[in-house]
């Protein structure tokens, strides 16, 4: 380490610059292997919960006589793009299913890294939404930007342009942008400065390496400016002075400023839907230690939902957070809207999809299921798969166990498996790190002797993985074709199998069939 660590105000420390560099350098590869966590905030279950709340909001706007102007849904830091895909798919299905008149809507995916924006624009799974005018993209810097420059339409959304309230989605967002760090002691407010001790030759390190090798230490400095009546968040700071002692508090000044800039795009307020490691209960900040960076390539901290909730409640907003403690992720809504209690459908959707049983509950259950999968029966696997919205990740994890249970399964269970595979495939979002889902689906269907759908998925696998096809796939395809009376196709697949394994006795025997 260097011998002279430098002192910084926490929100101005170089960790935030390196954080930006990490995402700009990695692009969508940042989410490979869940290095930067994405599953917990991007799976079909949380997307369906968000879609239900947005659907309720659209109903509420109609009931208030605001059913004609479009509603813009802006996702801040849209990551790999998986949440947007699942959410739009579910929201469109809800609209089609109910068939009532609702305001038109447009979803805008944003990120700091332009490479991510262009990767979403080119993603095959998003093309239908783009073509229908439901999806656009914008590069957006949460610390500085105040406009949205849309990539597809080429238009710019500026202050006052929108008539409807704007819906903001912010998952793992507020914990990853600059925060102030203050300390409350003996009723006084201190700024907590950070000393950053860097390794030698730090200029040659990649962002993830640099974050892994630095050392942080803290020192308090009296900060009377937080106690002045002119400080914009004086009310919440006074609460901390009155009720906390010996407590370090991450304060989301940059996050609130970002919300304020986006709020100025409309004259009607905003709905914020957010999920993060974030505490909305004041007790959670009592005697809080200085923060430690949670490293996952980039880093994250704890979001201060209590401050955001308090600031906007003082302005007349309604804030919805679970009454219970969260384990992994806290999902909340802030309704910074005229007469927020009148948004009955939205509030009911929150109660139903978050408070009663929400994404944190689901993730806690999944943690247990992942570790006990080998003892689960097929009906239990099917039930949890349905609960998770026929998620591909769970199916991939479960194929070995499903295969072992098939000999004892009944026809109803097999039909439910087929239906689940079809549902899963229709909502599969391919990420930077590919997985041959079609192969797993095709082999499970082959084991169930469902030869037509098995052939469909196995042929997709062969087409997409041309250089890595294993002989088993050609054998299964040959059998499927024989069973379906596609004799010439069967022999063609057998020939491909024999090119890989010239002495394969089963293939040689079948060639003479």
PDB file of C-alpha atoms in Angstrom, residues 251-448:
ATOM      1  CA  UNK A 251     -27.426  10.073   3.092  1.00  0.00           C
ATOM      2  CA  UNK A 252     -28.863   9.905  -0.471  1.00  0.00           C
ATOM      3  CA  UNK A 253     -28.496  13.552  -1.487  1.00  0.00           C
ATOM      4  CA  UNK A 254     -27.476  12.582  -5.040  1.00  0.00           C
ATOM      5  CA  UNK A 255     -30.331  10.082  -5.305  1.00  0.00           C
ATOM      6  CA  UNK A 256     -32.942  12.615  -4.182  1.00  0.00           C
ATOM      7  CA  UNK A 257     -31.459  15.229  -6.536  1.00  0.00           C
ATOM      8  CA  UNK A 258     -31.779  12.736  -9.398  1.00  0.00           C
ATOM      9  CA  UNK A 259     -35.447  12.165  -8.540  1.00  0.00           C
ATOM     10  CA  UNK A 260     -36.019  15.911  -8.446  1.00  0.00           C
ATOM     11  CA  UNK A 261     -34.496  16.420 -11.907  1.00  0.00           C
ATOM     12  CA  UNK A 262     -36.618  13.628 -13.364  1.00  0.00           C
ATOM     13  CA  UNK A 263     -39.698  15.002 -11.592  1.00  0.00           C
ATOM     14  CA  UNK A 264     -39.245  18.248 -13.508  1.00  0.00           C
ATOM     15  CA  UNK A 265     -39.924  16.406 -16.767  1.00  0.00           C
ATOM     16  CA  UNK A 266     -43.612  16.398 -15.798  1.00  0.00           C
ATOM     17  CA  UNK A 267     -46.064  18.605 -13.956  1.00  0.00           C
ATOM     18  CA  UNK A 268     -47.860  15.634 -12.386  1.00  0.00           C
ATOM     19  CA  UNK A 269     -45.330  14.016 -10.035  1.00  0.00           C
ATOM     20  CA  UNK A 270     -43.850  10.544 -10.083  1.00  0.00           C
ATOM     21  CA  UNK A 271     -44.311   6.992  -8.910  1.00  0.00           C
ATOM     22  CA  UNK A 272     -41.052   5.418  -7.743  1.00  0.00           C
ATOM     23  CA  UNK A 273     -40.803   1.623  -7.597  1.00  0.00           C
ATOM     24  CA  UNK A 274     -37.500   0.614  -6.082  1.00  0.00           C
ATOM     25  CA  UNK A 275     -35.696  -2.454  -4.756  1.00  0.00           C
ATOM     26  CA  UNK A 276     -32.377  -2.458  -2.970  1.00  0.00           C
ATOM     27  CA  UNK A 277     -30.448  -3.357   0.113  1.00  0.00           C
ATOM     28  CA  UNK A 278     -32.031  -0.402   1.810  1.00  0.00           C
ATOM     29  CA  UNK A 279     -33.455   0.396   5.245  1.00  0.00           C
ATOM     30  CA  UNK A 280     -36.642   2.423   5.661  1.00  0.00           C
ATOM     31  CA  UNK A 281     -36.891   1.906   9.438  1.00  0.00           C
ATOM     32  CA  UNK A 282     -35.089   4.447  11.624  1.00  0.00           C
ATOM     33  CA  UNK A 283     -34.087   1.723  14.086  1.00  0.00           C
ATOM     34  CA  UNK A 284     -31.952   0.117  11.385  1.00  0.00           C
ATOM     35  CA  UNK A 285     -29.613   3.138  11.487  1.00  0.00           C
ATOM     36  CA  UNK A 286     -29.126   3.143  15.242  1.00  0.00           C
ATOM     37  CA  UNK A 287     -25.468   2.700  16.227  1.00  0.00           C
ATOM     38  CA  UNK A 288     -24.617   1.990  12.585  1.00  0.00           C
ATOM     39  CA  UNK A 289     -20.929   1.370  11.945  1.00  0.00           C
ATOM     40  CA  UNK A 290     -19.023   3.028   9.073  1.00  0.00           C
ATOM     41  CA  UNK A 291     -19.954   1.342   5.778  1.00  0.00           C
ATOM     42  CA  UNK A 292     -18.007  -1.483   4.200  1.00  0.00           C
ATOM     43  CA  UNK A 293     -17.943  -1.844   0.432  1.00  0.00           C
ATOM     44  CA  UNK A 294     -19.727  -5.009  -0.699  1.00  0.00           C
ATOM     45  CA  UNK A 295     -17.642  -6.094  -3.683  1.00  0.00           C
ATOM     46  CA  UNK A 296     -19.000  -7.911  -6.739  1.00  0.00           C
ATOM     47  CA  UNK A 297     -16.749  -6.577  -9.490  1.00  0.00           C
ATOM     48  CA  UNK A 298     -18.253  -3.178  -8.712  1.00  0.00           C
ATOM     49  CA  UNK A 299     -19.422  -2.357  -5.176  1.00  0.00           C
ATOM     50  CA  UNK A 300     -22.611  -1.532  -3.357  1.00  0.00           C
ATOM     51  CA  UNK A 301     -23.621  -0.025  -0.022  1.00  0.00           C
ATOM     52  CA  UNK A 302     -26.912   0.240   1.869  1.00  0.00           C
ATOM     53  CA  UNK A 303     -29.516   2.636   0.498  1.00  0.00           C
ATOM     54  CA  UNK A 304     -31.134   5.034   2.971  1.00  0.00           C
ATOM     55  CA  UNK A 305     -34.815   4.537   2.182  1.00  0.00           C
ATOM     56  CA  UNK A 306     -35.731   6.134   5.517  1.00  0.00           C
ATOM     57  CA  UNK A 307     -34.413   9.517   4.368  1.00  0.00           C
ATOM     58  CA  UNK A 308     -36.086   9.292   0.963  1.00  0.00           C
ATOM     59  CA  UNK A 309     -39.380   8.197   2.537  1.00  0.00           C
ATOM     60  CA  UNK A 310     -39.272  11.013   5.103  1.00  0.00           C
ATOM     61  CA  UNK A 311     -38.326  13.736   2.602  1.00  0.00           C
ATOM     62  CA  UNK A 312     -41.187  12.892   0.252  1.00  0.00           C
ATOM     63  CA  UNK A 313     -43.763  12.253   2.956  1.00  0.00           C
ATOM     64  CA  UNK A 314     -43.053  15.807   4.153  1.00  0.00           C
ATOM     65  CA  UNK A 315     -44.010  16.924   0.635  1.00  0.00           C
ATOM     66  CA  UNK A 316     -47.318  15.052   0.749  1.00  0.00           C
ATOM     67  CA  UNK A 317     -46.275  11.729  -0.808  1.00  0.00           C
ATOM     68  CA  UNK A 318     -47.448   8.296   0.290  1.00  0.00           C
ATOM     69  CA  UNK A 319     -44.646   5.781   0.857  1.00  0.00           C
ATOM     70  CA  UNK A 320     -45.274   2.038   0.792  1.00  0.00           C
ATOM     71  CA  UNK A 321     -42.752  -0.298   2.408  1.00  0.00           C
ATOM     72  CA  UNK A 322     -43.292  -3.718   4.008  1.00  0.00           C
ATOM     73  CA  UNK A 323     -44.137  -3.654   7.733  1.00  0.00           C
ATOM     74  CA  UNK A 324     -41.709  -6.538   8.290  1.00  0.00           C
ATOM     75  CA  UNK A 325     -37.915  -6.640   8.013  1.00  0.00           C
ATOM     76  CA  UNK A 326     -36.317  -7.709   4.770  1.00  0.00           C
ATOM     77  CA  UNK A 327     -33.570 -10.293   4.420  1.00  0.00           C
ATOM     78  CA  UNK A 328     -32.001  -9.650   0.987  1.00  0.00           C
ATOM     79  CA  UNK A 329     -33.955  -6.938  -0.780  1.00  0.00           C
ATOM     80  CA  UNK A 330     -36.397  -4.235   0.267  1.00  0.00           C
ATOM     81  CA  UNK A 331     -39.102  -3.269  -2.252  1.00  0.00           C
ATOM     82  CA  UNK A 332     -40.895   0.017  -1.821  1.00  0.00           C
ATOM     83  CA  UNK A 333     -43.007   2.602  -3.622  1.00  0.00           C
ATOM     84  CA  UNK A 334     -43.133   6.354  -3.236  1.00  0.00           C
ATOM     85  CA  UNK A 335     -46.291   7.931  -4.645  1.00  0.00           C
ATOM     86  CA  UNK A 336     -45.296  11.569  -5.140  1.00  0.00           C
ATOM     87  CA  UNK A 337     -48.670  12.297  -6.701  1.00  0.00           C
ATOM     88  CA  UNK A 338     -51.710  14.484  -6.221  1.00  0.00           C
ATOM     89  CA  UNK A 339     -53.984  12.718  -3.704  1.00  0.00           C
ATOM     90  CA  UNK A 340     -51.850   9.561  -3.533  1.00  0.00           C
ATOM     91  CA  UNK A 341     -54.340   7.657  -1.361  1.00  0.00           C
ATOM     92  CA  UNK A 342     -56.771   7.717  -4.305  1.00  0.00           C
ATOM     93  CA  UNK A 343     -54.516   5.331  -6.243  1.00  0.00           C
ATOM     94  CA  UNK A 344     -56.491   2.324  -5.026  1.00  0.00           C
ATOM     95  CA  UNK A 345     -55.510  -0.216  -7.685  1.00  0.00           C
ATOM     96  CA  UNK A 346     -51.811   0.574  -7.336  1.00  0.00           C
ATOM     97  CA  UNK A 347     -51.919   0.339  -3.546  1.00  0.00           C
ATOM     98  CA  UNK A 348     -53.853  -2.924  -3.649  1.00  0.00           C
ATOM     99  CA  UNK A 349     -51.313  -4.350  -6.088  1.00  0.00           C
ATOM    100  CA  UNK A 350     -48.502  -3.415  -3.708  1.00  0.00           C
ATOM    101  CA  UNK A 351     -50.331  -5.084  -0.822  1.00  0.00           C
ATOM    102  CA  UNK A 352     -50.951  -8.207  -2.892  1.00  0.00           C
ATOM    103  CA  UNK A 353     -47.612  -8.536  -4.698  1.00  0.00           C
ATOM    104  CA  UNK A 354     -45.063  -7.071  -2.280  1.00  0.00           C
ATOM    105  CA  UNK A 355     -46.380  -6.837   1.265  1.00  0.00           C
ATOM    106  CA  UNK A 356     -48.266 -10.139   1.455  1.00  0.00           C
ATOM    107  CA  UNK A 357     -45.649 -12.195  -0.378  1.00  0.00           C
ATOM    108  CA  UNK A 358     -43.008 -10.387  -2.341  1.00  0.00           C
ATOM    109  CA  UNK A 359     -39.689 -10.704  -4.157  1.00  0.00           C
ATOM    110  CA  UNK A 360     -37.701 -10.916  -0.918  1.00  0.00           C
ATOM    111  CA  UNK A 361     -39.896 -13.772   0.332  1.00  0.00           C
ATOM    112  CA  UNK A 362     -39.525 -15.541  -2.999  1.00  0.00           C
ATOM    113  CA  UNK A 363     -35.752 -15.187  -2.991  1.00  0.00           C
ATOM    114  CA  UNK A 364     -35.561 -16.524   0.571  1.00  0.00           C
ATOM    115  CA  UNK A 365     -37.567 -19.564  -0.507  1.00  0.00           C
ATOM    116  CA  UNK A 366     -35.434 -20.033  -3.606  1.00  0.00           C
ATOM    117  CA  UNK A 367     -32.300 -20.064  -1.468  1.00  0.00           C
ATOM    118  CA  UNK A 368     -33.769 -23.036   0.426  1.00  0.00           C
ATOM    119  CA  UNK A 369     -35.048 -24.762  -2.736  1.00  0.00           C
ATOM    120  CA  UNK A 370     -31.635 -24.511  -4.417  1.00  0.00           C
ATOM    121  CA  UNK A 371     -30.097 -26.428  -1.539  1.00  0.00           C
ATOM    122  CA  UNK A 372     -32.850 -29.030  -1.204  1.00  0.00           C
ATOM    123  CA  UNK A 373     -33.705 -29.667  -4.840  1.00  0.00           C
ATOM    124  CA  UNK A 374     -32.540 -33.287  -4.754  1.00  0.00           C
ATOM    125  CA  UNK A 375     -35.171 -34.134  -2.149  1.00  0.00           C
ATOM    126  CA  UNK A 376     -38.101 -32.412  -3.891  1.00  0.00           C
ATOM    127  CA  UNK A 377     -40.815 -34.306  -5.762  1.00  0.00           C
ATOM    128  CA  UNK A 378     -42.005 -33.344  -9.238  1.00  0.00           C
ATOM    129  CA  UNK A 379     -45.190 -31.631  -8.029  1.00  0.00           C
ATOM    130  CA  UNK A 380     -43.147 -29.475  -5.648  1.00  0.00           C
ATOM    131  CA  UNK A 381     -40.740 -28.538  -8.435  1.00  0.00           C
ATOM    132  CA  UNK A 382     -43.628 -27.678 -10.751  1.00  0.00           C
ATOM    133  CA  UNK A 383     -45.312 -25.568  -8.053  1.00  0.00           C
ATOM    134  CA  UNK A 384     -42.194 -23.538  -7.321  1.00  0.00           C
ATOM    135  CA  UNK A 385     -41.505 -23.153 -11.043  1.00  0.00           C
ATOM    136  CA  UNK A 386     -45.002 -21.701 -11.488  1.00  0.00           C
ATOM    137  CA  UNK A 387     -44.520 -19.395  -8.494  1.00  0.00           C
ATOM    138  CA  UNK A 388     -41.342 -18.053 -10.108  1.00  0.00           C
ATOM    139  CA  UNK A 389     -43.037 -17.384 -13.451  1.00  0.00           C
ATOM    140  CA  UNK A 390     -41.519 -20.396 -15.274  1.00  0.00           C
ATOM    141  CA  UNK A 391     -38.045 -19.001 -14.839  1.00  0.00           C
ATOM    142  CA  UNK A 392     -35.368 -20.506 -17.092  1.00  0.00           C
ATOM    143  CA  UNK A 393     -32.686 -20.363 -14.397  1.00  0.00           C
ATOM    144  CA  UNK A 394     -34.700 -22.617 -12.088  1.00  0.00           C
ATOM    145  CA  UNK A 395     -35.427 -25.072 -14.916  1.00  0.00           C
ATOM    146  CA  UNK A 396     -31.723 -25.257 -15.778  1.00  0.00           C
ATOM    147  CA  UNK A 397     -30.932 -26.035 -12.139  1.00  0.00           C
ATOM    148  CA  UNK A 398     -33.688 -28.646 -11.957  1.00  0.00           C
ATOM    149  CA  UNK A 399     -33.240 -30.710 -15.133  1.00  0.00           C
ATOM    150  CA  UNK A 400     -31.143 -33.421 -13.485  1.00  0.00           C
ATOM    151  CA  UNK A 401     -33.688 -33.874 -10.685  1.00  0.00           C
ATOM    152  CA  UNK A 402     -36.631 -33.715 -13.117  1.00  0.00           C
ATOM    153  CA  UNK A 403     -35.013 -36.387 -15.279  1.00  0.00           C
ATOM    154  CA  UNK A 404     -34.621 -38.705 -12.289  1.00  0.00           C
ATOM    155  CA  UNK A 405     -38.309 -38.298 -11.395  1.00  0.00           C
ATOM    156  CA  UNK A 406     -39.749 -38.842 -14.883  1.00  0.00           C
ATOM    157  CA  UNK A 407     -39.990 -42.671 -14.694  1.00  0.00           C
ATOM    158  CA  UNK A 408     -42.486 -42.321 -11.825  1.00  0.00           C
ATOM    159  CA  UNK A 409     -44.378 -39.320 -13.231  1.00  0.00           C
ATOM    160  CA  UNK A 410     -47.938 -39.462 -14.526  1.00  0.00           C
ATOM    161  CA  UNK A 411     -49.399 -38.059 -17.733  1.00  0.00           C
ATOM    162  CA  UNK A 412     -50.771 -34.911 -16.030  1.00  0.00           C
ATOM    163  CA  UNK A 413     -47.340 -34.044 -14.684  1.00  0.00           C
ATOM    164  CA  UNK A 414     -45.772 -34.565 -18.093  1.00  0.00           C
ATOM    165  CA  UNK A 415     -48.335 -32.308 -19.723  1.00  0.00           C
ATOM    166  CA  UNK A 416     -47.648 -29.627 -17.105  1.00  0.00           C
ATOM    167  CA  UNK A 417     -43.925 -29.948 -17.794  1.00  0.00           C
ATOM    168  CA  UNK A 418     -44.542 -29.481 -21.523  1.00  0.00           C
ATOM    169  CA  UNK A 419     -46.718 -26.442 -20.901  1.00  0.00           C
ATOM    170  CA  UNK A 420     -44.126 -25.011 -18.525  1.00  0.00           C
ATOM    171  CA  UNK A 421     -41.329 -25.463 -21.061  1.00  0.00           C
ATOM    172  CA  UNK A 422     -43.385 -23.694 -23.710  1.00  0.00           C
ATOM    173  CA  UNK A 423     -44.177 -20.812 -21.324  1.00  0.00           C
ATOM    174  CA  UNK A 424     -40.531 -20.597 -20.280  1.00  0.00           C
ATOM    175  CA  UNK A 425     -39.280 -20.544 -23.854  1.00  0.00           C
ATOM    176  CA  UNK A 426     -41.700 -17.789 -24.878  1.00  0.00           C
ATOM    177  CA  UNK A 427     -40.241 -15.513 -22.182  1.00  0.00           C
ATOM    178  CA  UNK A 428     -36.567 -16.480 -22.304  1.00  0.00           C
ATOM    179  CA  UNK A 429     -34.147 -13.556 -22.351  1.00  0.00           C
ATOM    180  CA  UNK A 430     -30.692 -14.476 -23.630  1.00  0.00           C
ATOM    181  CA  UNK A 431     -27.933 -12.691 -21.741  1.00  0.00           C
ATOM    182  CA  UNK A 432     -24.306 -12.030 -22.639  1.00  0.00           C
ATOM    183  CA  UNK A 433     -23.339 -15.389 -21.163  1.00  0.00           C
ATOM    184  CA  UNK A 434     -25.319 -17.864 -23.232  1.00  0.00           C
ATOM    185  CA  UNK A 435     -26.753 -21.172 -22.048  1.00  0.00           C
ATOM    186  CA  UNK A 436     -28.174 -23.901 -24.288  1.00  0.00           C
ATOM    187  CA  UNK A 437     -31.673 -23.906 -22.808  1.00  0.00           C
ATOM    188  CA  UNK A 438     -33.136 -25.485 -25.952  1.00  0.00           C
ATOM    189  CA  UNK A 439     -30.935 -28.549 -25.437  1.00  0.00           C
ATOM    190  CA  UNK A 440     -32.130 -29.089 -21.856  1.00  0.00           C
ATOM    191  CA  UNK A 441     -35.769 -28.618 -22.899  1.00  0.00           C
ATOM    192  CA  UNK A 442     -35.429 -30.956 -25.881  1.00  0.00           C
ATOM    193  CA  UNK A 443     -33.788 -33.748 -23.865  1.00  0.00           C
ATOM    194  CA  UNK A 444     -36.404 -33.633 -21.089  1.00  0.00           C
ATOM    195  CA  UNK A 445     -39.174 -33.823 -23.697  1.00  0.00           C
ATOM    196  CA  UNK A 446     -37.373 -36.704 -25.400  1.00  0.00           C
ATOM    197  CA  UNK A 447     -37.318 -38.612 -22.120  1.00  0.00           C
ATOM    198  CA  UNK A 448     -41.096 -38.077 -21.920  1.00  0.00           C
TER     199      UNK A 448
END
